[in-house]
Amino acid sequence: MVVLAGGVGSRFWPVSTPARPKQVLPLAGSEPLVRQTVARVLPLVPRDRIRVLTGAALGGAILEATPELGPANLWLEPRARGTAPVLAWAAHSLMRLDPAAVMISLHADHVIAPEGAFRETLRAAAAASVAHWRLFTIGAPPSRPETGYGYIRPGEPLGTDGRARQVAEFVEKPDRATAERYIVEGYLWNTGLFIWPAALMLEQLRQYTPELASLLPLLDEGDVAGFFERAPSLTIDVGLLERTDRVGVLEADFDWDDVGAWDAVARTRSADAAGNVLVGDSYAVDSAGCILWSEEGATVVFGMSDVVVVRTNGTTLVAPRARSPELKALLAQLPPALVQDQS
């Protein structure tokens, strides 16, 4: 079991910073996202078979957020290069531990319920990946016409139960009209939850991902730093899954959400009668649909609708909820010192 826990989570600025990224924040409840992820799989996978993939700068914060784990549970990537290189390294490392390993890859910032159904889906996907010798992903039935997610068009059934299917097509983030059509036509959200035999993943990389295939001998030689130094920035979706025809999808029978921007907090935390989500010393008066997050002092809005107000570490952000996914563009226009951790 590997948990992807790199990245900064800049769409949750100013709370999420390079030194305290979103995966160690309690954005979906009282516990950090990464701890919720680990707790979710401990009934399925022993602690000594869990590896958190992150950067060296975040190792301490990850361990502080997950007291169930220790340093041996961390695999520290030398450079951030995207999901294709880090998952290639993880598969190669797992093969050394167990040549027959089936690898499950999770993200540290997902919200999933009920957890029992989630674990049963992972078991079913692991069995299907071996039985059909395919790379598997989990597809979630859409609950709304989301324009911030990729989608999967399921293809022909694999086997007789009908739940496992071929992937006919991966499609990128659509506009709203297209997303509405995808729901009607039975497309699934691409969750980024992956299950596959490690040996098959490496075999497929050698066949379909020349950007990394020529670098895999460096991992054979134990030169992890050299592999990451020469590897391009590449996602596993673009680098492999969209190129091979050996991908299957298992439909989720659990609720799934990607905590990607401040607007997602309204889906992961309880709201008052007017739809306001209030965290910390926050008050919304004659206001509706607001997200208030206060880590220092009191935050009050009066007569407002659908705004995000975040107060932390001497910085206050005020933005329309609808524009919260655009925070990366905002940060590019701010002084670099302001977007770094000032704690």
Short mmCIF file of C-alpha atoms in Angstrom, two decimals:
data_model
loop_
_atom_site.label_atom_id
_atom_site.label_comp_id
_atom_site.label_asym_id
_atom_site.label_seq_id
_atom_site.Cartn_x
_atom_site.Cartn_y
_atom_site.Cartn_z
CA MET A 1 0.00 0.00 0.00
CA VAL A 2 1.48 3.35 -1.02
CA VAL A 3 0.05 6.74 -0.11
CA LEU A 4 0.92 9.72 -2.29
CA ALA A 5 1.48 12.63 0.10
CA GLY A 6 3.65 15.09 -1.79
CA GLY A 7 2.64 18.48 -3.09
CA VAL A 8 1.80 21.77 -1.44
CA GLY A 9 -1.95 22.07 -1.89
CA SER A 10 -1.70 25.68 -3.00
CA ARG A 11 -5.47 25.92 -3.54
CA PHE A 12 -5.78 25.89 0.27
CA TRP A 13 -3.49 28.87 0.78
CA PRO A 14 -2.89 30.59 3.17
CA VAL A 15 -3.46 27.64 5.55
CA SER A 16 -1.60 25.19 3.29
CA THR A 17 2.04 26.15 2.73
CA PRO A 18 5.20 24.33 1.63
CA ALA A 19 6.05 23.62 5.28
CA ARG A 20 2.48 22.66 6.27
CA PRO A 21 0.71 21.27 3.19
CA LYS A 22 -2.94 20.30 3.05
CA GLN A 23 -2.37 16.60 3.65
CA VAL A 24 -1.35 17.32 7.28
CA LEU A 25 -4.31 19.66 7.88
CA PRO A 26 -7.73 18.73 9.34
CA LEU A 27 -9.65 19.87 6.28
CA ALA A 28 -12.29 17.14 6.42
CA GLY A 29 -12.73 16.71 10.16
CA SER A 30 -10.75 16.75 13.38
CA GLU A 31 -7.83 14.65 12.06
CA PRO A 32 -5.27 15.49 9.33
CA LEU A 33 -6.18 14.16 5.92
CA VAL A 34 -3.17 11.83 5.77
CA ARG A 35 -4.03 10.30 9.14
CA GLN A 36 -7.59 9.67 7.98
CA THR A 37 -6.16 7.93 4.91
CA VAL A 38 -3.88 5.68 6.95
CA ALA A 39 -6.60 4.83 9.49
CA ARG A 40 -8.92 3.93 6.63
CA VAL A 41 -6.64 1.13 5.39
CA LEU A 42 -5.13 -0.23 8.61
CA PRO A 43 -7.90 -2.84 8.93
CA LEU A 44 -6.93 -4.04 5.44
CA VAL A 45 -3.13 -3.75 5.35
CA PRO A 46 -0.66 -4.27 8.21
CA ARG A 47 1.22 -1.15 9.25
CA ASP A 48 4.54 -2.57 8.05
CA ARG A 49 3.16 -2.84 4.49
CA ILE A 50 2.18 0.84 4.26
CA ARG A 51 4.54 3.33 2.62
CA VAL A 52 3.93 7.07 2.43
CA LEU A 53 5.59 8.68 -0.60
CA THR A 54 6.57 12.27 0.07
CA GLY A 55 9.45 14.72 -0.11
CA ALA A 56 12.22 14.88 2.48
CA ALA A 57 11.07 18.32 3.63
CA LEU A 58 7.67 16.91 4.61
CA GLY A 59 8.78 13.73 6.34
CA GLY A 60 8.67 15.21 9.83
CA ALA A 61 5.23 16.77 9.32
CA ILE A 62 3.84 13.49 7.94
CA LEU A 63 5.13 11.51 10.93
CA GLU A 64 3.74 14.09 13.36
CA ALA A 65 0.34 13.79 11.68
CA THR A 66 0.39 9.96 11.65
CA PRO A 67 1.57 8.66 15.06
CA GLU A 68 0.63 5.15 13.90
CA LEU A 69 3.60 5.21 11.51
CA GLY A 70 7.35 5.45 11.92
CA PRO A 71 10.34 6.44 9.76
CA ALA A 72 10.39 3.00 8.11
CA ASN A 73 6.95 3.75 6.65
CA LEU A 74 8.27 6.75 4.69
CA TRP A 75 9.79 6.58 1.24
CA LEU A 76 11.26 10.01 0.50
CA GLU A 77 11.46 11.00 -3.15
CA PRO A 78 14.56 13.10 -3.93
CA ARG A 79 12.68 15.39 -6.34
CA ALA A 80 9.05 16.06 -7.19
CA ARG A 81 8.56 14.66 -10.68
CA GLY A 82 4.86 13.76 -10.84
CA THR A 83 3.04 10.51 -10.26
CA ALA A 84 4.61 8.43 -13.05
CA PRO A 85 8.21 8.51 -11.75
CA VAL A 86 7.28 8.13 -8.08
CA LEU A 87 4.93 5.20 -8.75
CA ALA A 88 7.57 3.57 -10.97
CA TRP A 89 10.05 3.85 -8.10
CA ALA A 90 7.47 2.50 -5.65
CA ALA A 91 6.64 -0.48 -7.86
CA HIS A 92 10.33 -1.24 -8.31
CA SER A 93 10.91 -1.03 -4.56
CA LEU A 94 7.93 -3.29 -3.82
CA MET A 95 9.18 -5.85 -6.33
CA ARG A 96 12.40 -6.10 -4.35
CA LEU A 97 10.41 -6.83 -1.20
CA ASP A 98 7.94 -9.20 -2.86
CA PRO A 99 8.11 -10.11 -6.58
CA ALA A 100 4.40 -11.01 -6.50
CA ALA A 101 3.33 -7.78 -4.79
CA VAL A 102 0.01 -6.20 -5.70
CA MET A 103 0.36 -2.46 -5.29
CA ILE A 104 -2.47 -0.20 -4.12
CA SER A 105 -1.89 3.52 -4.62
CA LEU A 106 -3.96 6.04 -2.67
CA HIS A 107 -3.89 9.82 -2.31
CA ALA A 108 -3.58 11.44 1.11
CA ASP A 109 -6.26 14.07 0.42
CA HIS A 110 -9.36 12.05 -0.44
CA VAL A 111 -12.54 11.82 1.61
CA ILE A 112 -14.19 8.39 1.48
CA ALA A 113 -17.20 6.79 3.17
CA PRO A 114 -18.27 4.24 4.20
CA GLU A 115 -14.83 2.87 4.91
CA GLY A 116 -15.89 -0.76 4.99
CA ALA A 117 -17.22 -0.56 1.44
CA PHE A 118 -14.00 1.16 0.38
CA ARG A 119 -11.86 -1.67 1.73
CA GLU A 120 -14.06 -4.30 0.08
CA THR A 121 -13.67 -2.48 -3.24
CA LEU A 122 -9.89 -2.50 -2.88
CA ARG A 123 -9.96 -6.24 -2.17
CA ALA A 124 -12.11 -6.83 -5.25
CA ALA A 125 -9.87 -4.65 -7.42
CA ALA A 126 -6.72 -6.43 -6.23
CA ALA A 127 -8.25 -9.80 -7.09
CA ALA A 128 -9.42 -8.51 -10.49
CA SER A 129 -6.02 -7.03 -11.33
CA VAL A 130 -4.40 -10.45 -10.89
CA ALA A 131 -7.21 -12.46 -12.49
CA HIS A 132 -7.37 -10.24 -15.58
CA TRP A 133 -3.69 -9.15 -15.45
CA ARG A 134 -4.59 -5.51 -15.86
CA LEU A 135 -3.85 -2.16 -14.34
CA PHE A 136 -6.97 -1.20 -12.41
CA THR A 137 -8.39 2.12 -11.33
CA ILE A 138 -11.48 2.89 -9.27
CA GLY A 139 -14.20 4.93 -10.93
CA ALA A 140 -16.70 6.83 -8.79
CA PRO A 141 -20.25 7.47 -9.99
CA PRO A 142 -20.60 11.28 -10.31
CA SER A 143 -22.86 13.01 -7.81
CA ARG A 144 -22.72 16.35 -9.61
CA PRO A 145 -21.48 17.75 -12.98
CA GLU A 146 -17.97 18.39 -11.66
CA THR A 147 -15.68 20.28 -14.05
CA GLY A 148 -12.57 19.86 -11.92
CA TYR A 149 -12.22 16.07 -12.30
CA GLY A 150 -11.20 13.77 -15.11
CA TYR A 151 -13.68 11.12 -16.26
CA ILE A 152 -13.59 7.51 -17.43
CA ARG A 153 -15.81 5.95 -20.08
CA PRO A 154 -16.29 2.30 -19.09
CA GLY A 155 -16.03 -0.29 -21.83
CA GLU A 156 -16.79 -3.98 -22.12
CA PRO A 157 -17.21 -6.13 -18.98
CA LEU A 158 -14.29 -8.18 -17.70
CA GLY A 159 -15.55 -11.47 -16.36
CA THR A 160 -19.14 -12.36 -15.58
CA ASP A 161 -20.07 -10.21 -12.58
CA GLY A 162 -20.20 -7.00 -14.67
CA ARG A 163 -18.55 -4.82 -12.03
CA ALA A 164 -15.05 -4.87 -13.55
CA ARG A 165 -14.88 -3.33 -16.99
CA GLN A 166 -12.32 -2.31 -19.55
CA VAL A 167 -11.48 1.38 -19.73
CA ALA A 168 -12.71 2.59 -23.10
CA GLU A 169 -11.43 6.14 -22.69
CA PHE A 170 -9.94 8.61 -20.24
CA VAL A 171 -11.19 12.16 -20.75
CA GLU A 172 -9.86 15.37 -19.28
CA LYS A 173 -11.73 17.92 -17.18
CA PRO A 174 -14.86 18.90 -19.14
CA ASP A 175 -16.97 22.04 -19.27
CA ARG A 176 -20.26 21.94 -17.39
CA ALA A 177 -22.44 20.95 -20.34
CA THR A 178 -20.11 18.07 -21.17
CA ALA A 179 -19.99 17.00 -17.52
CA GLU A 180 -23.80 16.90 -17.44
CA ARG A 181 -23.77 14.71 -20.56
CA TYR A 182 -21.17 12.40 -19.02
CA ILE A 183 -23.47 11.74 -16.05
CA VAL A 184 -26.32 10.76 -18.37
CA GLU A 185 -24.04 8.53 -20.44
CA GLY A 186 -22.63 6.62 -17.45
CA TYR A 187 -19.12 8.02 -17.25
CA LEU A 188 -17.27 7.72 -13.93
CA TRP A 189 -15.02 10.11 -12.09
CA ASN A 190 -11.34 9.21 -12.37
CA THR A 191 -10.44 8.93 -8.68
CA GLY A 192 -6.72 8.33 -9.12
CA LEU A 193 -7.00 5.22 -6.93
CA PHE A 194 -4.87 2.52 -8.58
CA ILE A 195 -4.42 -1.21 -8.01
CA TRP A 196 -2.07 -3.43 -9.99
CA PRO A 197 0.62 -6.10 -9.77
CA ALA A 198 3.90 -4.24 -9.43
CA ALA A 199 5.49 -6.49 -12.05
CA LEU A 200 2.78 -5.65 -14.58
CA MET A 201 3.12 -1.93 -13.97
CA LEU A 202 6.87 -2.06 -14.66
CA GLU A 203 6.29 -4.26 -17.71
CA GLN A 204 3.81 -1.73 -19.10
CA LEU A 205 6.15 1.18 -18.38
CA ARG A 206 8.89 -0.51 -20.37
CA GLN A 207 6.50 -0.98 -23.27
CA TYR A 208 4.57 2.30 -23.33
CA THR A 209 6.56 4.92 -21.42
CA PRO A 210 9.92 5.48 -23.11
CA GLU A 211 10.45 8.61 -21.00
CA LEU A 212 10.99 6.32 -18.00
CA ALA A 213 11.80 2.93 -19.54
CA SER A 214 15.35 3.96 -20.36
CA LEU A 215 15.85 5.15 -16.77
CA LEU A 216 14.64 2.00 -14.97
CA PRO A 217 18.15 0.45 -15.05
CA LEU A 218 19.19 3.24 -12.67
CA LEU A 219 16.76 1.81 -10.13
CA ASP A 220 18.21 -1.66 -10.75
CA GLU A 221 21.58 -0.17 -9.81
CA GLY A 222 20.17 1.49 -6.69
CA ASP A 223 20.68 5.00 -8.09
CA VAL A 224 17.37 6.49 -6.95
CA ALA A 225 18.73 10.04 -6.93
CA GLY A 226 19.95 9.66 -10.51
CA PHE A 227 16.59 8.27 -11.61
CA PHE A 228 14.69 11.24 -10.19
CA GLU A 229 17.24 13.74 -11.47
CA ARG A 230 16.80 12.53 -15.05
CA ALA A 231 13.10 11.67 -14.95
CA PRO A 232 10.71 14.14 -16.59
CA SER A 233 7.68 15.54 -14.80
CA LEU A 234 4.97 13.16 -15.91
CA THR A 235 1.64 11.91 -14.59
CA ILE A 236 0.83 8.22 -14.59
CA ASP A 237 -2.41 8.93 -16.47
CA VAL A 238 -0.70 10.66 -19.39
CA GLY A 239 2.51 8.64 -19.27
CA LEU A 240 0.98 5.18 -19.14
CA LEU A 241 -2.75 4.70 -18.57
CA GLU A 242 -3.85 6.67 -21.63
CA ARG A 243 -1.38 4.75 -23.81
CA THR A 244 -2.02 1.11 -22.94
CA ASP A 245 -5.10 -1.02 -23.57
CA ARG A 246 -4.58 -3.07 -20.41
CA VAL A 247 -6.52 -0.86 -18.00
CA GLY A 248 -9.63 -1.91 -16.13
CA VAL A 249 -12.01 0.06 -13.95
CA LEU A 250 -14.00 -1.09 -10.96
CA GLU A 251 -16.98 1.04 -10.05
CA ALA A 252 -16.91 2.36 -6.48
CA ASP A 253 -19.75 1.53 -4.13
CA PHE A 254 -18.64 4.23 -1.70
CA ASP A 255 -18.77 8.03 -1.70
CA TRP A 256 -15.57 9.70 -2.87
CA ASP A 257 -14.43 13.31 -2.91
CA ASP A 258 -11.14 14.97 -3.77
CA VAL A 259 -10.42 17.77 -1.30
CA GLY A 260 -8.95 20.01 -3.95
CA ALA A 261 -9.89 23.59 -3.03
CA TRP A 262 -11.61 25.61 -0.32
CA ASP A 263 -15.03 24.99 -1.84
CA ALA A 264 -14.62 21.28 -1.03
CA VAL A 265 -14.70 22.06 2.70
CA ALA A 266 -18.44 22.71 2.31
CA ARG A 267 -18.82 19.07 1.22
CA THR A 268 -16.61 17.55 3.90
CA ARG A 269 -17.65 19.48 7.03
CA SER A 270 -21.04 20.14 8.56
CA ALA A 271 -22.76 23.47 7.89
CA ASP A 272 -25.24 25.58 9.84
CA ALA A 273 -28.85 26.11 8.76
CA ALA A 274 -27.79 28.79 6.26
CA GLY A 275 -25.10 26.61 4.69
CA ASN A 276 -22.15 28.32 6.39
CA VAL A 277 -19.14 26.20 7.37
CA LEU A 278 -17.47 27.71 10.43
CA VAL A 279 -14.07 26.53 11.65
CA GLY A 280 -12.34 28.07 14.64
CA ASP A 281 -13.56 31.33 16.17
CA SER A 282 -15.83 32.19 13.24
CA TYR A 283 -19.25 33.84 13.01
CA ALA A 284 -21.58 34.33 10.05
CA VAL A 285 -24.45 36.77 10.66
CA ASP A 286 -27.21 37.26 8.07
CA SER A 287 -24.94 35.32 5.71
CA ALA A 288 -25.33 32.15 3.66
CA GLY A 289 -23.07 29.66 1.93
CA CYS A 290 -19.86 31.05 3.40
CA ILE A 291 -16.72 29.14 4.44
CA LEU A 292 -14.91 30.71 7.37
CA TRP A 293 -11.63 29.29 8.68
CA SER A 294 -10.01 31.14 11.57
CA GLU A 295 -6.82 29.95 13.27
CA GLU A 296 -6.12 33.18 15.14
CA GLY A 297 -8.55 35.70 16.58
CA ALA A 298 -12.17 35.94 15.53
CA THR A 299 -13.49 36.12 11.99
CA VAL A 300 -16.94 37.66 11.39
CA VAL A 301 -18.90 38.14 8.17
CA PHE A 302 -22.14 40.11 8.01
CA GLY A 303 -24.60 40.14 5.12
CA MET A 304 -22.37 38.03 2.85
CA SER A 305 -23.06 35.11 0.55
CA ASP A 306 -20.81 32.43 -0.93
CA VAL A 307 -17.44 33.78 0.17
CA VAL A 308 -14.36 32.11 1.60
CA VAL A 309 -12.60 33.93 4.45
CA VAL A 310 -9.43 32.39 5.84
CA ARG A 311 -7.39 33.90 8.64
CA THR A 312 -4.08 32.37 9.70
CA ASN A 313 -0.56 33.37 10.64
CA GLY A 314 -1.01 37.07 10.03
CA THR A 315 -2.64 36.61 6.62
CA THR A 316 -6.30 36.96 5.66
CA LEU A 317 -7.79 35.70 2.40
CA VAL A 318 -11.22 36.79 1.14
CA ALA A 319 -12.50 35.28 -2.10
CA PRO A 320 -15.72 34.21 -3.82
CA ARG A 321 -16.33 30.49 -3.25
CA ALA A 322 -16.76 29.95 -6.97
CA ARG A 323 -13.21 31.20 -7.61
CA SER A 324 -11.46 29.21 -4.89
CA PRO A 325 -10.08 26.68 -7.44
CA GLU A 326 -8.21 29.59 -9.07
CA LEU A 327 -5.91 30.26 -6.11
CA LYS A 328 -2.86 29.02 -8.01
CA ALA A 329 -3.31 31.94 -10.40
CA LEU A 330 -3.62 34.32 -7.46
CA LEU A 331 -0.42 33.08 -5.81
CA ALA A 332 1.53 33.67 -9.00
CA GLN A 333 0.72 37.38 -8.64
CA LEU A 334 1.71 37.72 -4.97
CA PRO A 335 5.16 38.38 -3.50
CA PRO A 336 6.93 34.99 -3.08
CA ALA A 337 7.60 35.66 0.61
CA LEU A 338 3.87 35.97 1.25
CA VAL A 339 3.00 32.52 -0.07
CA GLN A 340 5.69 30.73 1.94
CA ASP A 341 5.26 29.48 5.49
CA GLN A 342 5.75 32.40 7.86
CA SER A 343 5.50 30.40 11.09
#
